[in-house]
mmCIF file of C-alpha atoms in Angstrom:
data_model
loop_
_atom_site.group_PDB
_atom_site.id
_atom_site.type_symbol
_atom_site.label_atom_id
_atom_site.label_comp_id
_atom_site.label_asym_id
_atom_site.label_seq_id
_atom_site.Cartn_x
_atom_site.Cartn_y
_atom_site.Cartn_z
ATOM 1 C CA UNK O 1 97.536 19.868 -21.623
ATOM 2 C CA UNK O 2 94.944 16.521 -21.485
ATOM 3 C CA UNK O 3 95.306 14.656 -18.287
ATOM 4 C CA UNK O 4 95.882 11.461 -18.380
ATOM 5 C CA UNK O 5 94.111 8.614 -16.010
ATOM 6 C CA UNK O 6 96.834 6.639 -13.749
ATOM 7 C CA UNK O 7 96.234 3.923 -11.752
ATOM 8 C CA UNK O 8 99.058 1.682 -9.364
ATOM 9 C CA UNK O 9 99.139 -1.798 -8.348
ATOM 10 C CA UNK O 10 97.879 -2.513 -5.284
ATOM 11 C CA UNK O 11 99.694 -5.475 -2.912
ATOM 12 C CA UNK O 12 96.696 -8.344 -2.293
ATOM 13 C CA UNK O 13 97.687 -8.527 1.346
ATOM 14 C CA UNK O 14 97.365 -4.431 1.686
ATOM 15 C CA UNK O 15 94.343 -2.198 1.610
ATOM 16 C CA UNK O 16 96.219 1.436 -0.175
ATOM 17 C CA UNK O 17 99.766 1.961 -1.200
ATOM 18 C CA UNK O 18 102.956 3.571 0.570
ATOM 19 C CA UNK O 19 105.711 3.415 -1.627
ATOM 20 C CA UNK O 20 108.663 5.712 -2.398
ATOM 21 C CA UNK O 21 109.561 7.863 -5.608
ATOM 22 C CA UNK O 22 113.582 7.556 -5.864
ATOM 23 C CA UNK O 23 115.078 8.973 -9.279
ATOM 24 C CA UNK O 24 116.515 11.288 -11.598
ATOM 25 C CA UNK O 25 113.271 13.123 -11.721
ATOM 26 C CA UNK O 26 109.338 12.838 -10.614
ATOM 27 C CA UNK O 27 108.505 10.321 -14.036
ATOM 28 C CA UNK O 28 104.322 10.553 -13.763
ATOM 29 C CA UNK O 29 103.170 13.016 -16.406
ATOM 30 C CA UNK O 30 99.681 15.539 -16.134
ATOM 31 C CA UNK O 31 97.944 12.944 -14.443
ATOM 32 C CA UNK O 32 94.636 11.878 -12.236
ATOM 33 C CA UNK O 33 93.653 8.837 -10.261
ATOM 34 C CA UNK O 34 90.481 8.063 -8.219
ATOM 35 C CA UNK O 35 92.758 7.331 -4.753
ATOM 36 C CA UNK O 36 93.200 10.650 -2.808
ATOM 37 C CA UNK O 37 96.827 10.869 -2.000
ATOM 38 C CA UNK O 38 99.213 12.478 -0.055
ATOM 39 C CA UNK O 39 103.174 13.188 -1.590
ATOM 40 C CA UNK O 40 106.238 14.694 0.378
ATOM 41 C CA UNK O 41 108.599 15.644 -1.298
ATOM 42 C CA UNK O 42 111.538 14.716 0.477
ATOM 43 C CA UNK O 43 114.482 15.529 -2.118
ATOM 44 C CA UNK O 44 114.185 18.062 -4.825
ATOM 45 C CA UNK O 45 112.461 21.630 -5.894
ATOM 46 C CA UNK O 46 110.624 22.323 -8.390
ATOM 47 C CA UNK O 47 106.605 22.961 -9.921
ATOM 48 C CA UNK O 48 104.205 21.549 -9.065
ATOM 49 C CA UNK O 49 100.196 22.031 -11.039
ATOM 50 C CA UNK O 50 97.091 20.932 -8.888
ATOM 51 C CA UNK O 51 93.788 21.220 -11.093
ATOM 52 C CA UNK O 52 94.659 24.914 -12.286
ATOM 53 C CA UNK O 53 96.963 25.514 -9.570
ATOM 54 C CA UNK O 54 100.396 26.510 -10.136
ATOM 55 C CA UNK O 55 102.893 25.887 -6.778
ATOM 56 C CA UNK O 56 106.714 25.206 -6.361
ATOM 57 C CA UNK O 57 108.062 22.772 -3.987
ATOM 58 C CA UNK O 58 111.221 22.094 -2.236
ATOM 59 C CA UNK O 59 112.311 19.946 0.374
ATOM 60 C CA UNK O 60 108.984 18.800 2.740
ATOM 61 C CA UNK O 61 106.447 19.672 1.061
ATOM 62 C CA UNK O 62 103.607 18.380 1.228
ATOM 63 C CA UNK O 63 100.338 17.990 -0.674
ATOM 64 C CA UNK O 64 96.513 16.249 -0.144
ATOM 65 C CA UNK O 65 94.356 15.597 -2.859
ATOM 66 C CA UNK O 66 91.291 14.202 -3.558
ATOM 67 C CA UNK O 67 89.885 11.472 -5.813
ATOM 68 C CA UNK O 68 90.552 12.482 -10.154
ATOM 69 C CA UNK O 69 91.974 15.337 -9.353
ATOM 70 C CA UNK O 70 94.576 16.781 -12.171
ATOM 71 C CA UNK O 71 98.239 17.147 -11.055
ATOM 72 C CA UNK O 72 101.685 17.002 -12.387
ATOM 73 C CA UNK O 73 105.554 17.621 -10.091
ATOM 74 C CA UNK O 74 108.060 19.142 -12.213
ATOM 75 C CA UNK O 75 110.947 18.627 -10.795
ATOM 76 C CA UNK O 76 114.195 21.659 -12.325
ATOM 77 C CA UNK O 77 116.203 21.366 -14.784
ATOM 78 C CA UNK O 78 119.276 20.295 -12.771
ATOM 79 C CA UNK O 79 117.445 16.834 -11.750
ATOM 80 C CA UNK O 80 115.637 16.042 -15.060
ATOM 81 C CA UNK O 81 119.898 16.438 -16.783
ATOM 82 C CA UNK O 82 120.904 14.319 -14.535
ATOM 83 C CA UNK O 83 122.869 17.269 -12.273
ATOM 84 C CA UNK O 84 121.471 16.975 -9.101
ATOM 85 C CA UNK O 85 123.925 15.579 -6.443
ATOM 86 C CA UNK O 86 121.272 13.659 -5.539
ATOM 87 C CA UNK O 87 117.717 11.690 -6.999
ATOM 88 C CA UNK O 88 114.767 13.494 -6.532
ATOM 89 C CA UNK O 89 112.864 11.890 -3.896
ATOM 90 C CA UNK O 90 109.319 11.124 -2.685
ATOM 91 C CA UNK O 91 107.421 9.532 -0.230
ATOM 92 C CA UNK O 92 103.403 8.849 -1.677
ATOM 93 C CA UNK O 93 100.125 7.368 -0.366
ATOM 94 C CA UNK O 94 97.575 6.079 -1.710
ATOM 95 C CA UNK O 95 93.536 5.209 -0.555
ATOM 96 C CA UNK O 96 90.318 5.140 -2.107
ATOM 97 C CA UNK O 97 87.255 6.372 0.059
ATOM 98 C CA UNK O 98 85.953 2.417 0.953
ATOM 99 C CA UNK O 99 89.813 1.533 1.642
ATOM 100 C CA UNK O 100 88.438 -0.129 4.886
ATOM 101 C CA UNK O 101 84.978 -0.819 3.079
ATOM 102 C CA UNK O 102 82.018 0.921 2.490
ATOM 103 C CA UNK O 103 80.612 2.542 5.599
ATOM 104 C CA UNK O 104 83.827 3.326 6.610
ATOM 105 C CA UNK O 105 83.654 6.535 6.122
ATOM 106 C CA UNK O 106 79.971 7.464 7.063
ATOM 107 C CA UNK O 107 81.039 6.251 10.718
ATOM 108 C CA UNK O 108 80.387 8.913 13.484
ATOM 109 C CA UNK O 109 83.738 9.578 13.966
ATOM 110 C CA UNK O 110 85.152 9.869 10.467
ATOM 111 C CA UNK O 111 83.067 13.190 10.969
ATOM 112 C CA UNK O 112 85.862 16.350 10.306
ATOM 113 C CA UNK O 113 87.798 13.665 8.242
ATOM 114 C CA UNK O 114 84.951 13.524 5.828
ATOM 115 C CA UNK O 115 85.284 17.772 5.620
ATOM 116 C CA UNK O 116 88.834 17.719 4.957
ATOM 117 C CA UNK O 117 88.544 14.807 1.588
ATOM 118 C CA UNK O 118 85.786 17.730 0.750
ATOM 119 C CA UNK O 119 88.175 19.928 1.025
ATOM 120 C CA UNK O 120 90.570 17.630 -1.162
ATOM 121 C CA UNK O 121 89.222 17.970 -4.513
ATOM 122 C CA UNK O 122 91.256 21.320 -4.371
ATOM 123 C CA UNK O 123 93.945 20.000 -3.125
ATOM 124 C CA UNK O 124 95.729 21.061 0.197
ATOM 125 C CA UNK O 125 99.355 22.542 0.998
ATOM 126 C CA UNK O 126 99.986 21.363 4.405
ATOM 127 C CA UNK O 127 101.945 23.191 6.238
ATOM 128 C CA UNK O 128 103.373 24.517 9.603
ATOM 129 C CA UNK O 129 102.949 22.375 12.778
ATOM 130 C CA UNK O 130 100.422 20.506 10.922
ATOM 131 C CA UNK O 131 102.713 19.642 7.811
ATOM 132 C CA UNK O 132 106.038 18.611 10.701
ATOM 133 C CA UNK O 133 104.345 16.363 12.176
ATOM 134 C CA UNK O 134 102.143 14.797 9.377
ATOM 135 C CA UNK O 135 105.364 14.578 7.354
ATOM 136 C CA UNK O 136 107.572 12.771 10.361
ATOM 137 C CA UNK O 137 104.896 10.071 10.177
ATOM 138 C CA UNK O 138 104.282 9.239 6.200
ATOM 139 C CA UNK O 139 108.582 9.085 6.495
ATOM 140 C CA UNK O 140 108.363 6.241 9.110
ATOM 141 C CA UNK O 141 106.016 4.612 7.472
ATOM 142 C CA UNK O 142 107.662 2.547 4.080
ATOM 143 C CA UNK O 143 109.403 0.066 5.885
ATOM 144 C CA UNK O 144 106.343 -0.321 8.457
ATOM 145 C CA UNK O 145 103.966 -3.834 8.389
ATOM 146 C CA UNK O 146 100.970 -3.473 8.024
ATOM 147 C CA UNK O 147 98.609 -2.680 11.215
ATOM 148 C CA UNK O 148 101.396 -0.304 11.890
ATOM 149 C CA UNK O 149 101.180 0.922 7.815
ATOM 150 C CA UNK O 150 97.335 2.099 8.597
ATOM 151 C CA UNK O 151 96.822 2.688 12.193
ATOM 152 C CA UNK O 152 99.858 5.582 11.027
ATOM 153 C CA UNK O 153 97.205 6.479 8.426
ATOM 154 C CA UNK O 154 94.752 6.750 10.827
ATOM 155 C CA UNK O 155 96.666 8.801 13.015
ATOM 156 C CA UNK O 156 97.343 10.999 9.647
ATOM 157 C CA UNK O 157 93.129 11.411 9.657
ATOM 158 C CA UNK O 158 92.832 12.520 13.083
ATOM 159 C CA UNK O 159 95.994 15.432 12.624
ATOM 160 C CA UNK O 160 93.894 16.842 9.560
ATOM 161 C CA UNK O 161 90.637 16.896 10.720
ATOM 162 C CA UNK O 162 91.693 19.151 13.537
ATOM 163 C CA UNK O 163 93.606 21.652 11.510
ATOM 164 C CA UNK O 164 92.936 24.989 9.986
ATOM 165 C CA UNK O 165 97.153 25.241 9.087
ATOM 166 C CA UNK O 166 96.811 24.178 4.691
ATOM 167 C CA UNK O 167 96.326 26.174 1.564
ATOM 168 C CA UNK O 168 93.579 25.611 -0.337
ATOM 169 C CA UNK O 169 95.047 24.508 -4.180
ATOM 170 C CA UNK O 170 92.893 24.296 -7.437
ATOM 171 C CA UNK O 171 90.181 26.729 -8.237
ATOM 172 C CA UNK O 172 86.364 25.733 -6.955
ATOM 173 C CA UNK O 173 86.111 26.521 -10.718
ATOM 174 C CA UNK O 174 88.321 24.192 -11.895
ATOM 175 C CA UNK O 175 86.416 20.983 -10.080
ATOM 176 C CA UNK O 176 83.293 21.025 -11.827
ATOM 177 C CA UNK O 177 82.499 17.408 -10.093
ATOM 178 C CA UNK O 178 80.626 18.576 -6.640
ATOM 179 C CA UNK O 179 80.449 15.307 -4.871
ATOM 180 C CA UNK O 180 79.255 17.268 -1.655
ATOM 181 C CA UNK O 181 77.196 14.764 1.247
ATOM 182 C CA UNK O 182 76.028 18.536 2.803
ATOM 183 C CA UNK O 183 72.765 19.722 1.767
ATOM 184 C CA UNK O 184 70.397 20.415 -0.694
ATOM 185 C CA UNK O 185 70.030 24.091 0.158
ATOM 186 C CA UNK O 186 73.713 24.309 0.099
ATOM 187 C CA UNK O 187 73.267 22.420 -3.614
ATOM 188 C CA UNK O 188 71.798 25.078 -4.536
ATOM 189 C CA UNK O 189 73.533 27.664 -3.779
ATOM 190 C CA UNK O 190 77.176 25.914 -5.611
ATOM 191 C CA UNK O 191 75.300 26.151 -8.606
ATOM 192 C CA UNK O 192 73.818 29.536 -8.042
ATOM 193 C CA UNK O 193 77.517 30.584 -7.790
ATOM 194 C CA UNK O 194 78.648 28.708 -11.031
ATOM 195 C CA UNK O 195 75.831 30.282 -13.145
ATOM 196 C CA UNK O 196 75.937 33.967 -11.727
ATOM 197 C CA UNK O 197 80.186 33.714 -10.492
ATOM 198 C CA UNK O 198 79.984 36.455 -13.796
ATOM 199 C CA UNK O 199 77.694 38.826 -12.166
ATOM 200 C CA UNK O 200 77.650 40.870 -8.835
ATOM 201 C CA UNK O 201 76.457 38.503 -6.173
ATOM 202 C CA UNK O 202 74.977 40.038 -2.878
ATOM 203 C CA UNK O 203 75.053 38.513 0.499
ATOM 204 C CA UNK O 204 71.386 39.414 0.796
ATOM 205 C CA UNK O 205 70.939 37.434 -2.540
ATOM 206 C CA UNK O 206 72.919 34.208 -1.987
ATOM 207 C CA UNK O 207 70.999 33.773 1.626
ATOM 208 C CA UNK O 208 67.980 34.037 0.008
ATOM 209 C CA UNK O 209 68.951 31.213 -2.181
ATOM 210 C CA UNK O 210 69.281 29.096 0.639
ATOM 211 C CA UNK O 211 66.107 30.868 2.429
ATOM 212 C CA UNK O 212 68.714 32.406 5.250
ATOM 213 C CA UNK O 213 69.293 35.627 6.800
ATOM 214 C CA UNK O 214 72.512 36.688 5.697
ATOM 215 C CA UNK O 215 74.053 36.200 9.345
ATOM 216 C CA UNK O 216 72.797 33.069 9.382
ATOM 217 C CA UNK O 217 74.011 31.897 5.815
ATOM 218 C CA UNK O 218 77.329 33.391 6.236
ATOM 219 C CA UNK O 219 77.337 30.845 9.320
ATOM 220 C CA UNK O 220 76.620 28.519 7.582
ATOM 221 C CA UNK O 221 79.033 28.717 4.299
ATOM 222 C CA UNK O 222 81.710 29.472 6.570
ATOM 223 C CA UNK O 223 81.495 26.514 8.864
ATOM 224 C CA UNK O 224 80.784 24.566 5.156
ATOM 225 C CA UNK O 225 84.004 25.732 2.893
ATOM 226 C CA UNK O 226 86.152 26.949 5.948
ATOM 227 C CA UNK O 227 86.073 30.553 3.938
ATOM 228 C CA UNK O 228 84.324 33.125 3.786
ATOM 229 C CA UNK O 229 81.778 33.305 1.232
ATOM 230 C CA UNK O 230 82.699 36.586 -0.710
ATOM 231 C CA UNK O 231 86.908 34.759 -0.562
ATOM 232 C CA UNK O 232 84.913 31.638 -3.062
ATOM 233 C CA UNK O 233 83.637 33.530 -5.286
ATOM 234 C CA UNK O 234 87.214 35.273 -5.820
ATOM 235 C CA UNK O 235 88.603 31.774 -6.187
ATOM 236 C CA UNK O 236 85.216 30.391 -8.580
ATOM 237 C CA UNK O 237 86.174 33.923 -10.689
ATOM 238 C CA UNK O 238 90.028 33.814 -10.655
ATOM 239 C CA UNK O 239 89.426 29.974 -11.342
ATOM 240 C CA UNK O 240 87.514 30.795 -14.749
ATOM 241 C CA UNK O 241 90.136 33.632 -15.174
ATOM 242 C CA UNK O 242 93.339 30.677 -15.638
ATOM 243 C CA UNK O 243 90.993 28.974 -17.777
ATOM 244 C CA UNK O 244 90.785 31.691 -20.367
ATOM 245 C CA UNK O 245 93.928 32.933 -20.274
ATOM 246 C CA UNK O 246 94.944 29.506 -21.300
ATOM 247 C CA UNK O 247 92.535 29.170 -23.530
ATOM 248 C CA UNK O 248 93.146 32.075 -25.545
ATOM 249 C CA UNK O 249 94.832 35.632 -26.619
ATOM 250 C CA UNK O 250 92.454 38.008 -25.356
ATOM 251 C CA UNK O 251 93.281 40.647 -23.280
ATOM 252 C CA UNK O 252 93.855 40.835 -19.100
ATOM 253 C CA UNK O 253 91.380 43.689 -18.890
ATOM 254 C CA UNK O 254 88.395 40.854 -20.960
ATOM 255 C CA UNK O 255 89.575 38.486 -19.014
ATOM 256 C CA UNK O 256 88.629 40.572 -15.903
ATOM 257 C CA UNK O 257 85.492 41.620 -16.765
ATOM 258 C CA UNK O 258 83.976 38.055 -18.150
ATOM 259 C CA UNK O 259 84.995 36.956 -14.914
ATOM 260 C CA UNK O 260 82.951 39.263 -12.575
ATOM 261 C CA UNK O 261 85.826 42.034 -11.529
ATOM 262 C CA UNK O 262 84.461 45.472 -12.030
ATOM 263 C CA UNK O 263 88.142 47.173 -12.697
ATOM 264 C CA UNK O 264 91.440 45.800 -14.038
ATOM 265 C CA UNK O 265 92.709 46.717 -10.059
ATOM 266 C CA UNK O 266 91.463 44.867 -8.302
ATOM 267 C CA UNK O 267 91.314 41.850 -10.923
ATOM 268 C CA UNK O 268 94.887 42.085 -10.996
ATOM 269 C CA UNK O 269 95.142 41.958 -6.825
ATOM 270 C CA UNK O 270 92.951 38.968 -6.304
ATOM 271 C CA UNK O 271 94.037 36.647 -9.272
ATOM 272 C CA UNK O 272 97.613 37.629 -7.548
ATOM 273 C CA UNK O 273 96.496 36.928 -4.124
ATOM 274 C CA UNK O 274 95.591 33.352 -5.627
ATOM 275 C CA UNK O 275 97.974 32.316 -7.291
ATOM 276 C CA UNK O 276 100.709 34.165 -6.244
ATOM 277 C CA UNK O 277 102.014 35.352 -9.633
ATOM 278 C CA UNK O 278 99.957 38.267 -12.041
ATOM 279 C CA UNK O 279 97.670 36.566 -14.639
ATOM 280 C CA UNK O 280 99.878 37.634 -17.121
ATOM 281 C CA UNK O 281 102.825 35.646 -15.695
ATOM 282 C CA UNK O 282 99.875 33.020 -15.499
ATOM 283 C CA UNK O 283 99.316 32.722 -19.448
ATOM 284 C CA UNK O 284 103.653 32.774 -19.569
ATOM 285 C CA UNK O 285 104.286 29.994 -17.826
ATOM 286 C CA UNK O 286 101.714 27.998 -19.105
ATOM 287 C CA UNK O 287 103.353 28.149 -22.154
ATOM 288 C CA UNK O 288 106.495 26.930 -21.051
#
């Protein structure tokens, strides 16, 4: 499935895009674009794919996605067949990283939100009180004037910068173009993981790559990615497994060992933890 690049027209007197998508079903195919994007589903149910993540959406589902991350929302059959009692509806916000000028994200006040943008390279499904607060604000945005919209968007940025209520979607392995603003030390660490994830990587080993002690490295890593090193390593391995499951018909056991898992039981357990389904069901889902 080849993703196509989409560009949305922006009004000449507005710095970012807010629109309401309403119809029998959501029409966009598997696509990507340079803008960051909020998608709030207000009516409809179905499946969503964000990178190599397959999930299910319903009313009030809210996802924030980074630049150039492929995605698609596919309505349940009752919508695509025209049998739903109401149209599918969503509120969408698109903005570029320089929509308020080249230096906007460089100001000190944006430091925490810059971390959010880095995380959004994988897609973020918001949840809990954070989702409820942002959804309320997004629903108010379509009829607002320009300054009201901008003020509301900045409020949403502030909420995003101060929450842990989200799930990351696409795997790090899927997101090939890393553009983190952190140190050369972290670049070396991520490159080492990508080159060696199919082998055992101990904490002392990876800490030495960063020229750090184990405790300092663990704190450093958790601060940057908001997950532990082991959790991150497993998402890389599961992401590669998704690629292999989609591209060939090799046995699941072969895929498990090629991705760095030393037994099938652990592979199945980790895969279900990150993808909410077994490897076999994931492969069957891709074939639908």
